[in-house]
């Protein structure tokens, strides 16, 4: 039974009790128990990995959340770890800070508050963790390092904890200071192993960021193997998946590296991938606070087994026989090993001498004289448990997959999106673009989208020197984009609209495309890159700050042209690469600027 297909779907099976004993394995609590189990979780952030989830319409958004968090339904996650937004690129995008500036506090920006509340609504006992991947520039006081002024950094993180409680009634259970660097006992991508020095401390050991692998059946095999072997090899009692849900544009780095995929809010389509059901093999039949038996380990012919008890008579055993090529994770490298089909016999000792088991939710059998046998093929996951209320939850199929709409408009009217601070489907890659209400402007631009980051953030990823937010279909070739723009910086202001934008995430600095820039000094240019180094055309525009203008950029084949307020700036600039990509808006530096009445018409 392949772990990525039949086993993960929890199809009912007939469990064969073999008269051939095969290899023997003892499960015994007489000599004491192992470490306390702390749970399996998912990570939203690091960065912006749940960005598109909030834009799903109901009932699909709630269905996705149920598959992730609802107990005894899908993944039934026991831990949720979120990014404390820092206004910086942290892998697949930026997440907004609760304090853009030192004198600024807002505990309703972004979507992590909402996500934590939705998780708590489904599982009140879920463990919540917060961690910054980056910080607003003021925290570093001009340095790309948050530790030079530790009081400022600590106060910044504490304010987020207090805000979670005051404004959302969320109790944060654990918090870090910067991308795990303060957690010696909580590690990234350990490859199922722990340093001996860490084991000697006697502290809890967690794999606090793991997996990060394409979520096909091989990814499911990776997840199955590390969930067992993180404890068998490394005595790690919690494993947290990066990422929770692949809810970002698929052509950004690490596409589909989530427990499930939900990257099409415009269509409503989502996919419940195999890692969801691999997770359920453990989470639906255990709880944090259960205890591992000391008698866990590897099978003689490959694979592993763990056993956990609630110390009140319940026992859950999870076995996996993942072959090397069916369980390769993205990191670290996996040494070669062999797994073959095998017959195993479990001998139950101590308080487990005679108990009643279920296998894969449906079939029950009595253990005869304290032992039972099963034939294990390769690439299988089994759960044997006394817990009988697990299930493979399901909903009717979501709508079919569909590309981003070819015709798209957004006037950034904040009244239509009262809860979230970011416009639907825009994915900020450097800088933060938020809804903004012009209190002093009674005109047509009373509600706009504003770029608000004015200082380079403290980050471990190379943010661009410009700000940029992408949107649309990465396969778009010929299209027209128009947008009203407003520069706020009198002398240094500059904004752009762009098409065929070909990169984002951690490689955003090398982004290419077709960029139409206008500046507050009365000039314009067209470039083939975000850095503005490859100039296709340039000249005078007459533009200045604090005036609204309408920019229109059209690309067809190898030619591009642009209009300013309906008048032609230039025509037929020649370009060759890239051939396709997203649309985008942005600024020439970390500066305040506004955007309104954004529109796309894709021709091909």
Coordinates of C-alpha atoms in Angstrom, one line a residue:
X1 CA 0.0 0.0 0.0
X2 CA 1.7 3.2 -1.2
X3 CA 1.9 5.9 1.5
X4 CA 1.1 8.6 -1.0
X5 CA -2.1 7.0 -2.3
X6 CA -4.0 4.2 -0.7
X7 CA -2.6 4.4 2.8
X8 CA -2.9 8.1 3.0
X9 CA -6.5 7.9 1.9
X10 CA -7.2 5.6 4.9
X11 CA -9.0 3.0 2.8
X12 CA -10.3 0.1 4.9
X13 CA -8.2 -3.0 4.8
X14 CA -8.3 -6.5 6.1
X15 CA -5.5 -7.0 8.6
X16 CA -3.8 -10.3 8.1
X17 CA -2.6 -12.0 11.3
X18 CA 0.3 -14.1 10.2
X19 CA 1.4 -17.4 11.7
X20 CA 4.9 -16.6 10.6
X21 CA 6.4 -14.5 13.4
X22 CA 9.2 -12.9 11.3
X23 CA 11.2 -10.2 13.2
X24 CA 10.2 -9.5 16.8
X25 CA 9.8 -6.1 18.4
X26 CA 8.9 -5.5 22.0
X27 CA 6.7 -2.7 23.2
X28 CA 7.0 -2.4 27.0
X29 CA 6.4 0.3 29.6
X30 CA 7.8 -1.8 32.6
X31 CA 11.2 -0.1 32.5
X32 CA 9.7 3.4 32.3
X33 CA 8.6 5.7 29.5
X34 CA 10.4 8.0 27.0
X35 CA 9.9 11.7 26.4
X36 CA 6.6 13.6 26.4
X37 CA 5.1 14.2 23.0
X38 CA 4.5 17.9 22.2
X39 CA 2.7 17.7 18.9
X40 CA 2.9 18.1 15.1
X41 CA 2.4 21.5 13.6
X42 CA 2.5 23.8 10.6
X43 CA 4.3 27.1 10.0
X44 CA 2.6 30.1 8.4
X45 CA 5.2 32.6 7.4
X46 CA 8.9 32.7 6.7
X47 CA 7.5 34.2 4.5
X48 CA 4.1 35.1 3.3
X49 CA 3.2 31.5 2.7
X50 CA -0.5 31.9 3.6
X51 CA -0.9 35.1 1.6
X52 CA -3.6 33.9 -0.8
X53 CA -5.6 31.9 1.7
X54 CA -7.4 34.9 3.1
X55 CA -8.8 35.8 -0.3
X56 CA -10.7 32.5 -0.8
X57 CA -14.5 32.9 -0.7
X58 CA -16.6 30.7 1.6
X59 CA -17.2 27.9 2.0
X60 CA -13.8 27.0 0.5
X61 CA -11.8 29.0 2.9
X62 CA -13.4 27.3 5.9
X63 CA -13.0 23.9 4.3
X64 CA -9.2 24.5 3.9
X65 CA -9.0 25.5 7.5
X66 CA -10.9 22.4 8.6
X67 CA -8.5 20.1 6.7
X68 CA -5.6 21.8 8.6
X69 CA -6.9 22.3 12.1
X70 CA -10.2 20.6 12.8
X71 CA -9.6 17.7 15.2
X72 CA -10.4 14.2 13.9
X73 CA -11.0 15.4 10.4
X74 CA -7.8 16.0 8.4
X75 CA -4.3 17.0 9.6
X76 CA -5.7 17.8 13.0
X77 CA -2.6 20.0 13.7
X78 CA -1.6 20.4 17.3
X79 CA 0.8 23.4 16.8
X80 CA 0.6 26.6 14.8
X81 CA 3.7 28.7 14.3
X82 CA 3.4 32.1 12.7
X83 CA 5.7 34.8 11.5
X84 CA 5.8 38.0 13.4
X85 CA 5.8 40.2 10.4
X86 CA 8.8 42.4 9.9
X87 CA 8.1 44.4 6.6
X88 CA 10.8 42.3 4.8
X89 CA 11.2 39.6 2.2
X90 CA 11.5 36.3 4.1
X91 CA 11.2 33.6 1.4
X92 CA 8.1 34.1 -0.7
X93 CA 7.0 37.6 0.2
X94 CA 6.8 40.2 3.0
X95 CA 4.5 40.2 6.0
X96 CA 3.5 43.6 7.6
X97 CA 4.9 44.5 11.0
X98 CA 2.6 45.6 13.8
X99 CA 5.1 48.5 14.2
X100 CA 6.2 50.0 10.9
X101 CA 7.8 52.9 12.8
X102 CA 8.9 53.4 16.4
X103 CA 5.8 55.4 17.3
X104 CA 3.4 53.2 15.3
X105 CA 1.3 50.2 16.7
X106 CA -1.4 48.4 14.8
X107 CA -2.4 44.8 15.8
X108 CA -4.8 44.2 12.8
X109 CA -2.3 44.2 9.9
X110 CA -1.8 41.1 7.9
X111 CA -3.5 37.8 8.3
X112 CA -1.7 35.8 11.0
X113 CA -4.0 37.2 13.8
X114 CA -6.9 35.9 11.8
X115 CA -5.3 32.6 11.1
X116 CA -4.5 32.0 14.8
X117 CA -8.0 32.7 15.8
X118 CA -9.4 30.4 13.1
X119 CA -7.1 27.6 14.4
X120 CA -8.1 28.2 18.0
X121 CA -11.8 28.2 17.0
X122 CA -11.3 24.7 15.7
X123 CA -8.9 23.4 18.3
X124 CA -8.9 25.5 21.5
X125 CA -5.9 23.4 22.7
X126 CA -3.6 24.2 19.8
X127 CA -0.1 25.5 20.8
X128 CA 0.7 29.0 19.3
X129 CA 4.2 30.1 18.5
X130 CA 5.4 33.4 17.2
X131 CA 8.8 34.1 15.6
X132 CA 10.2 37.1 13.7
X133 CA 12.1 36.4 10.4
X134 CA 12.8 40.1 10.0
X135 CA 12.4 43.5 11.7
X136 CA 11.5 47.0 10.7
X137 CA 14.6 49.0 10.0
X138 CA 14.1 51.2 13.1
X139 CA 14.7 48.1 15.4
X140 CA 18.2 47.8 14.0
X141 CA 18.8 51.5 14.3
X142 CA 20.5 51.6 10.9
X143 CA 22.2 48.2 11.2
X144 CA 21.1 44.9 9.6
X145 CA 21.2 43.2 13.0
X146 CA 18.6 43.1 15.7
X147 CA 20.9 42.4 18.7
X148 CA 22.9 45.6 18.9
X149 CA 20.0 47.1 20.9
X150 CA 18.6 44.1 22.7
X151 CA 16.1 46.1 24.8
X152 CA 14.5 47.5 21.6
X153 CA 14.3 44.1 20.1
X154 CA 12.8 42.5 23.2
X155 CA 10.3 45.2 23.6
X156 CA 9.2 44.9 20.0
X157 CA 8.6 41.1 20.4
X158 CA 6.9 41.6 23.7
X159 CA 4.5 44.2 22.3
X160 CA 3.4 41.6 19.7
X161 CA 2.7 39.1 22.5
X162 CA 0.7 41.7 24.5
X163 CA -1.2 42.8 21.4
X164 CA -2.2 39.2 20.6
X165 CA -3.8 39.0 24.0
X166 CA -5.3 42.5 24.2
X167 CA -6.8 42.7 20.7
X168 CA -7.4 39.1 19.8
X169 CA -7.6 37.2 23.1
X170 CA -4.8 34.9 22.0
X171 CA -2.3 33.4 24.4
X172 CA 1.1 32.9 22.8
X173 CA 2.7 29.8 24.2
X174 CA 6.2 30.2 22.8
X175 CA 8.1 32.9 21.1
X176 CA 11.6 33.3 19.5
X177 CA 13.7 36.4 18.9
X178 CA 15.0 35.9 15.3
X179 CA 14.5 32.9 13.0
X180 CA 15.3 30.3 15.6
X181 CA 18.7 31.8 16.6
X182 CA 17.7 32.1 20.2
X183 CA 16.5 28.5 20.5
X184 CA 19.3 26.1 21.0
X185 CA 17.0 23.2 21.7
X186 CA 14.7 24.0 18.7
X187 CA 16.3 23.4 15.3
X188 CA 15.9 23.7 11.6
X189 CA 15.9 20.7 9.2
X190 CA 17.9 18.3 11.5
X191 CA 17.7 15.4 9.1
X192 CA 16.2 13.4 12.0
X193 CA 19.4 13.7 14.1
X194 CA 20.3 15.7 17.2
X195 CA 23.7 16.8 18.5
X196 CA 24.9 14.7 21.5
X197 CA 25.5 17.9 23.4
X198 CA 21.8 18.9 23.0
X199 CA 20.6 15.5 24.2
X200 CA 22.8 15.8 27.3
X201 CA 21.0 19.0 28.3
X202 CA 17.8 17.0 29.1
X203 CA 15.8 19.9 27.5
X204 CA 12.9 19.4 25.2
X205 CA 14.1 19.0 21.6
X206 CA 11.9 20.2 18.7
X207 CA 12.3 20.2 15.0
X208 CA 10.9 23.7 14.8
X209 CA 11.1 24.0 11.0
X210 CA 11.2 20.9 8.8
X211 CA 10.0 19.3 5.6
X212 CA 10.0 22.2 3.0
X213 CA 9.4 19.6 0.2
X214 CA 7.2 19.5 -2.8
X215 CA 3.9 18.0 -1.6
X216 CA 3.5 15.1 -4.0
X217 CA 3.7 11.4 -2.9
X218 CA 7.5 11.7 -2.5
X219 CA 6.9 14.7 -0.3
X220 CA 4.4 12.6 1.7
X221 CA 7.0 9.9 2.1
X222 CA 9.5 12.5 3.3
X223 CA 7.0 13.7 5.9
X224 CA 6.1 10.2 7.1
X225 CA 9.8 9.2 7.6
X226 CA 10.8 12.3 9.5
X227 CA 7.7 12.3 11.7
X228 CA 8.7 8.9 13.1
X229 CA 12.5 9.2 12.9
X230 CA 12.8 12.7 14.4
X231 CA 12.0 10.9 17.6
X232 CA 13.6 7.5 16.9
X233 CA 16.9 9.1 15.9
X234 CA 16.9 12.5 17.5
X235 CA 14.5 12.3 20.5
X236 CA 12.6 15.3 19.0
X237 CA 9.1 15.5 20.5
X238 CA 7.6 18.1 18.1
X239 CA 8.0 18.6 14.4
X240 CA 6.7 21.7 12.6
X241 CA 6.2 21.7 8.8
X242 CA 7.3 24.6 6.6
X243 CA 4.9 25.4 5.4
X244 CA 1.4 25.1 6.7
X245 CA -0.4 25.6 3.3
X246 CA 1.1 26.4 -0.1
X247 CA -1.0 29.5 -0.5
X248 CA 1.3 31.7 -2.6
X249 CA 1.9 32.0 -6.4
X250 CA 3.3 28.6 -7.5
X251 CA 6.1 30.2 -9.5
X252 CA 7.6 31.8 -6.5
X253 CA 10.4 29.9 -4.8
X254 CA 9.4 26.6 -3.1
X255 CA 6.1 26.2 -4.9
X256 CA 3.8 23.6 -3.3
X257 CA 6.0 23.0 -0.3
X258 CA 3.0 22.9 2.1
X259 CA 0.9 20.3 3.8
X260 CA -1.7 21.1 1.1
X261 CA -2.1 23.5 -1.8
X262 CA -4.5 26.5 -1.9
X263 CA -3.1 29.0 -4.5
X264 CA -6.2 29.9 -6.5
X265 CA -8.7 32.1 -4.5
X266 CA -10.1 33.4 -7.8
X267 CA -11.3 29.9 -8.7
X268 CA -11.9 28.4 -5.3
X269 CA -9.8 25.4 -6.2
X270 CA -7.6 23.7 -3.6
X271 CA -5.9 20.3 -3.3
X272 CA -5.7 18.1 -0.2
X273 CA -2.2 16.6 -0.7
X274 CA -0.8 13.4 0.8
X275 CA 1.1 15.1 3.7
X276 CA -2.3 16.0 5.2
X277 CA -3.2 12.3 5.7
X278 CA 0.4 11.4 6.7
X279 CA 0.0 13.9 9.5
X280 CA -3.3 12.4 10.5
X281 CA -1.7 9.0 11.1
X282 CA -0.2 10.6 14.2
X283 CA -2.3 13.6 15.2
X284 CA -5.7 11.9 15.1
X285 CA -4.6 9.2 17.5
X286 CA -2.4 11.1 20.0
X287 CA -2.5 14.3 21.9
X288 CA 0.3 16.5 23.3
X289 CA 1.1 15.2 26.7
X290 CA 1.0 11.5 25.6
X291 CA 4.4 9.8 26.2
X292 CA 6.6 7.9 23.8
X293 CA 7.6 4.4 24.9
X294 CA 11.3 3.8 25.3
X295 CA 11.0 0.7 23.2
X296 CA 10.8 2.5 19.7
X297 CA 13.3 2.1 16.9
X298 CA 14.1 0.8 13.4
X299 CA 12.9 -2.3 11.7
X300 CA 15.6 -4.8 10.8
X301 CA 14.7 -4.5 7.1
X302 CA 14.2 -0.8 7.0
X303 CA 11.7 1.7 8.3
X304 CA 10.8 2.7 11.8
X305 CA 8.1 2.4 14.5
X306 CA 7.1 4.6 17.4
X307 CA 4.6 3.9 20.1
X308 CA 2.8 6.4 22.4
X309 CA 0.5 6.1 25.4
X310 CA -1.7 8.4 27.4
X311 CA -0.9 6.3 30.5
X312 CA -4.6 5.6 30.9
X313 CA -4.8 2.5 28.8
X314 CA -4.5 3.9 25.3
X315 CA -1.7 2.9 23.0
X316 CA -0.9 4.1 19.4
X317 CA 1.7 2.6 17.2
X318 CA 2.8 4.3 13.9
X319 CA 5.0 2.4 11.4
X320 CA 6.6 3.6 8.2
X321 CA 8.6 1.7 5.6
X322 CA 9.6 4.6 3.3
X323 CA 12.2 3.8 0.7
X324 CA 15.0 6.2 0.0
X325 CA 13.6 7.4 -3.4
X326 CA 10.1 7.7 -2.1
X327 CA 11.0 9.9 0.9
X328 CA 13.8 12.3 -0.2
X329 CA 13.3 15.7 1.5
X330 CA 14.6 19.0 0.1
X331 CA 17.2 19.1 2.8
X332 CA 19.5 17.8 4.2
X333 CA 21.0 15.2 1.8
X334 CA 19.6 11.7 2.5
X335 CA 22.2 8.9 2.6
X336 CA 21.4 5.7 0.8
X337 CA 19.6 2.9 2.7
X338 CA 17.6 -0.1 1.9
X339 CA 14.0 -1.1 2.8
X340 CA 12.5 -4.5 1.9
X341 CA 9.1 -6.1 2.5
X342 CA 9.0 -7.8 5.9
X343 CA 6.8 -9.5 8.4
X344 CA 7.0 -8.0 11.9
X345 CA 5.6 -9.2 15.2
X346 CA 5.0 -6.8 18.0
X347 CA 5.1 -8.2 21.5
X348 CA 3.2 -6.1 24.1
X349 CA 4.5 -6.2 27.6
X350 CA 3.7 -4.4 30.8
X351 CA 0.3 -2.7 30.9
X352 CA -0.2 -3.5 27.2
X353 CA -0.4 -7.3 27.5
X354 CA -4.0 -7.5 26.3
X355 CA -5.6 -4.6 24.5
X356 CA -8.1 -4.0 21.7
X357 CA -6.7 -2.4 18.5
X358 CA -8.1 -0.6 15.5
X359 CA -6.1 -0.3 12.3
X360 CA -6.7 2.6 9.9
X361 CA -9.9 3.5 11.6
X362 CA -12.2 0.7 10.5
X363 CA -11.1 -2.8 11.4
X364 CA -10.6 -4.1 14.9
X365 CA -8.9 -7.2 16.2
X366 CA -7.8 -8.7 19.5
X367 CA -4.1 -9.1 20.2
X368 CA -3.6 -12.8 20.9
X369 CA -1.5 -13.6 24.0
X370 CA 0.1 -10.2 23.9
X371 CA 1.4 -10.2 20.3
X372 CA 0.3 -9.6 16.8
X373 CA 2.0 -9.8 13.4
X374 CA 1.6 -7.9 10.1
X375 CA 3.2 -8.0 6.7
X376 CA 4.7 -4.7 5.8
X377 CA 5.5 -3.8 2.2
X378 CA 7.7 -0.9 1.2
X379 CA 6.4 2.7 1.2
X380 CA 3.6 2.0 3.7
X381 CA 2.3 3.9 6.8
X382 CA 0.2 2.1 9.4
X383 CA -1.4 3.3 12.6
X384 CA -2.5 0.7 15.2
X385 CA -4.4 2.3 18.0
X386 CA -6.9 1.8 20.7
X387 CA -8.4 5.2 19.8
X388 CA -11.4 4.6 17.7
X389 CA -12.8 8.0 16.7
X390 CA -10.5 9.1 13.9
X391 CA -11.8 9.7 10.4
X392 CA -10.9 10.8 6.9
X393 CA -12.8 14.0 6.7
X394 CA -14.1 15.2 3.4
X395 CA -16.0 17.8 1.6
X396 CA -17.5 17.9 -2.0
X397 CA -14.8 18.6 -4.6
X398 CA -13.9 22.3 -4.8
X399 CA -14.3 24.1 -8.2
X400 CA -11.9 23.1 -10.9
X401 CA -8.5 24.8 -11.3
X402 CA -8.6 28.0 -13.4
X403 CA -6.0 30.6 -14.4
X404 CA -6.0 34.1 -13.0
X405 CA -8.7 36.2 -14.7
X406 CA -7.5 37.9 -17.9
X407 CA -9.6 40.9 -17.1
X408 CA -9.0 42.2 -13.6
X409 CA -9.7 45.5 -11.7
X410 CA -9.3 46.8 -8.2
X411 CA -10.2 50.3 -7.0
X412 CA -8.8 49.5 -3.5
X413 CA -12.0 50.4 -1.8
X414 CA -11.3 49.4 1.8
X415 CA -15.0 49.1 2.6
X416 CA -15.1 46.0 0.5
X417 CA -12.3 44.3 2.5
X418 CA -12.9 45.5 6.1
X419 CA -10.6 43.0 7.9
X420 CA -7.4 42.5 6.0
X421 CA -4.9 45.2 5.4
X422 CA -3.7 44.0 2.0
X423 CA -5.4 44.0 -1.4
X424 CA -6.6 40.7 -2.7
X425 CA -4.1 38.7 -4.8
X426 CA -1.2 41.2 -4.5
X427 CA 1.9 39.5 -3.2
X428 CA 4.4 42.0 -1.7
X429 CA 8.0 41.0 -2.5
X430 CA 9.8 44.0 -1.0
X431 CA 8.0 46.7 1.0
X432 CA 4.4 46.5 2.3
X433 CA 1.3 47.7 0.3
X434 CA -1.7 48.5 2.6
X435 CA -5.1 49.9 2.3
X436 CA -5.0 53.7 3.0
X437 CA -7.8 56.2 3.6
X438 CA -7.1 59.8 2.7
X439 CA -8.7 61.7 5.5
X440 CA -8.0 65.1 3.9
X441 CA -8.8 64.1 0.3
X442 CA -12.5 64.2 -0.5
X443 CA -11.8 63.5 -4.2
X444 CA -11.9 60.2 -6.2
X445 CA -8.9 58.8 -4.4
X446 CA -10.2 58.6 -0.9
X447 CA -9.3 54.9 -0.6
X448 CA -6.0 53.7 -2.1
X449 CA -3.2 51.2 -1.7
X450 CA -0.1 52.7 -0.1
X451 CA 3.5 51.5 0.1
X452 CA 4.4 52.3 3.7
X453 CA 8.0 51.0 4.4
X454 CA 10.4 53.9 4.5
X455 CA 13.5 52.3 5.7
X456 CA 15.4 49.1 4.7
X457 CA 14.3 46.4 7.1
X458 CA 16.6 44.1 9.2
X459 CA 16.5 40.8 7.3
X460 CA 18.5 37.7 6.4
X461 CA 17.1 37.7 2.8
X462 CA 18.4 40.2 0.2
X463 CA 15.5 42.6 -0.2
X464 CA 15.5 44.7 -3.4
X465 CA 16.5 48.4 -3.2
X466 CA 13.0 49.0 -4.7
X467 CA 9.6 47.9 -3.4
X468 CA 7.5 45.6 -5.5
X469 CA 4.2 43.7 -5.3
X470 CA 3.3 41.2 -8.0
X471 CA -0.1 39.9 -9.1
X472 CA -1.6 37.7 -11.8
X473 CA -0.7 34.8 -14.1
X474 CA 3.0 34.0 -14.4
X475 CA 2.4 32.7 -18.0
X476 CA 1.0 36.1 -19.2
X477 CA 2.8 37.4 -22.3
X478 CA 0.9 40.2 -24.0
X479 CA -1.1 42.4 -21.7
X480 CA -2.0 46.0 -20.8
X481 CA -1.7 47.3 -17.2
X482 CA -3.0 50.7 -16.0
X483 CA -2.9 52.3 -12.6
X484 CA -3.3 55.7 -11.0
X485 CA -0.2 56.6 -9.1
X486 CA 0.8 59.3 -6.5
X487 CA 4.3 60.1 -5.4
X488 CA 4.6 61.5 -1.9
X489 CA 8.4 62.2 -1.8
X490 CA 8.9 65.7 -3.3
X491 CA 12.4 65.4 -4.6
X492 CA 13.2 61.7 -4.7
X493 CA 9.8 60.1 -5.5
X494 CA 9.5 57.4 -8.1
X495 CA 7.0 54.7 -8.9
X496 CA 6.5 52.1 -11.5
X497 CA 4.0 49.6 -13.1
X498 CA 5.4 46.5 -14.7
X499 CA 4.6 43.4 -16.8
X500 CA 6.4 40.1 -17.5
X501 CA 7.9 40.2 -14.0
X502 CA 9.9 37.0 -13.8
X503 CA 11.2 36.6 -10.2
X504 CA 10.2 37.1 -6.6
X505 CA 11.0 35.7 -3.2
X506 CA 14.6 35.6 -2.1
X507 CA 15.9 36.3 -5.6
X508 CA 13.8 39.4 -6.1
X509 CA 16.9 41.6 -6.5
X510 CA 17.6 40.0 -9.9
X511 CA 14.0 40.4 -11.1
X512 CA 13.6 41.2 -14.8
X513 CA 10.5 42.4 -16.8
X514 CA 9.3 45.5 -18.5
X515 CA 9.1 48.4 -16.0
X516 CA 7.6 51.8 -16.6
X517 CA 9.0 54.4 -14.1
X518 CA 8.0 58.0 -13.6
X519 CA 9.8 60.3 -11.2
X520 CA 9.0 63.5 -9.2
X521 CA 11.8 65.3 -11.0
X522 CA 9.8 65.2 -14.3
X523 CA 11.4 62.3 -16.0
X524 CA 10.5 58.8 -17.0
X525 CA 12.3 55.6 -18.1
X526 CA 11.5 52.1 -19.3
X527 CA 13.8 49.4 -18.0
X528 CA 14.2 45.7 -18.5
X529 CA 15.0 45.0 -14.8
X530 CA 13.9 46.1 -11.3
X531 CA 17.3 47.6 -10.6
X532 CA 16.8 50.0 -13.5
X533 CA 20.1 49.3 -15.1
X534 CA 19.0 48.1 -18.6
X535 CA 17.2 51.1 -20.1
X536 CA 14.9 50.6 -23.1
X537 CA 13.7 54.2 -23.3
X538 CA 13.8 57.5 -21.3
X539 CA 12.8 61.1 -21.5
X540 CA 10.8 63.9 -20.0
X541 CA 7.4 63.2 -18.4
X542 CA 6.5 66.5 -16.6
X543 CA 5.5 64.4 -13.5
X544 CA 5.9 65.8 -10.0
X545 CA 5.1 64.7 -6.5
X546 CA 1.6 65.0 -4.8
X547 CA -0.3 64.9 -8.1
X548 CA -2.3 61.9 -9.4
X549 CA -1.3 60.5 -12.8
X550 CA -2.6 57.5 -14.8
X551 CA 0.0 55.2 -16.2
X552 CA -0.7 52.6 -18.9
X553 CA 1.8 50.0 -20.1
X554 CA 1.2 47.7 -23.1
X555 CA 3.3 44.8 -24.2
X556 CA 2.7 42.8 -27.4
X557 CA 5.4 40.4 -28.7
X558 CA 8.7 42.2 -28.8
X559 CA 7.3 45.7 -28.5
X560 CA 6.2 47.8 -25.6
X561 CA 4.5 51.2 -25.3
X562 CA 3.2 53.5 -22.6
X563 CA 0.8 56.3 -21.9
X564 CA 0.7 59.0 -19.3
X565 CA -2.8 60.4 -18.7
X566 CA -3.9 59.1 -22.0
X567 CA -1.0 60.6 -24.0
X568 CA 1.8 58.6 -25.5
X569 CA 5.1 58.6 -23.7
X570 CA 6.8 56.3 -26.1
X571 CA 6.0 53.5 -28.6
X572 CA 7.5 50.3 -29.8
X573 CA 10.4 49.9 -27.5
X574 CA 12.1 46.7 -28.4
X575 CA 12.5 43.9 -25.9
X576 CA 13.4 40.2 -26.0
X577 CA 13.4 38.8 -22.5
X578 CA 11.6 37.8 -20.4
X579 CA 8.8 36.3 -22.5
X580 CA 6.2 36.1 -19.7
X581 CA 5.6 36.9 -16.0
X582 CA 3.4 38.7 -13.5
X583 CA 2.2 42.3 -13.4
X584 CA 3.5 44.5 -10.7
X585 CA 3.5 47.9 -9.0
X586 CA 6.2 49.4 -6.8
X587 CA 8.4 52.3 -5.9
X588 CA 12.0 53.3 -6.8
X589 CA 13.1 53.2 -3.1
X590 CA 11.7 52.7 0.4
X591 CA 9.3 55.6 0.2
X592 CA 5.6 56.5 0.6
X593 CA 3.5 56.3 -2.5
X594 CA -0.1 55.5 -3.4
X595 CA -1.9 53.5 -6.1
X596 CA -5.5 53.4 -7.2
X597 CA -7.7 52.0 -10.0
X598 CA -5.5 49.2 -11.0
X599 CA -6.5 47.2 -14.1
X600 CA -5.2 44.4 -16.2
X601 CA -6.3 43.2 -19.7
X602 CA -4.3 40.1 -20.7
X603 CA -4.2 39.6 -24.4
X604 CA -2.4 36.2 -24.3

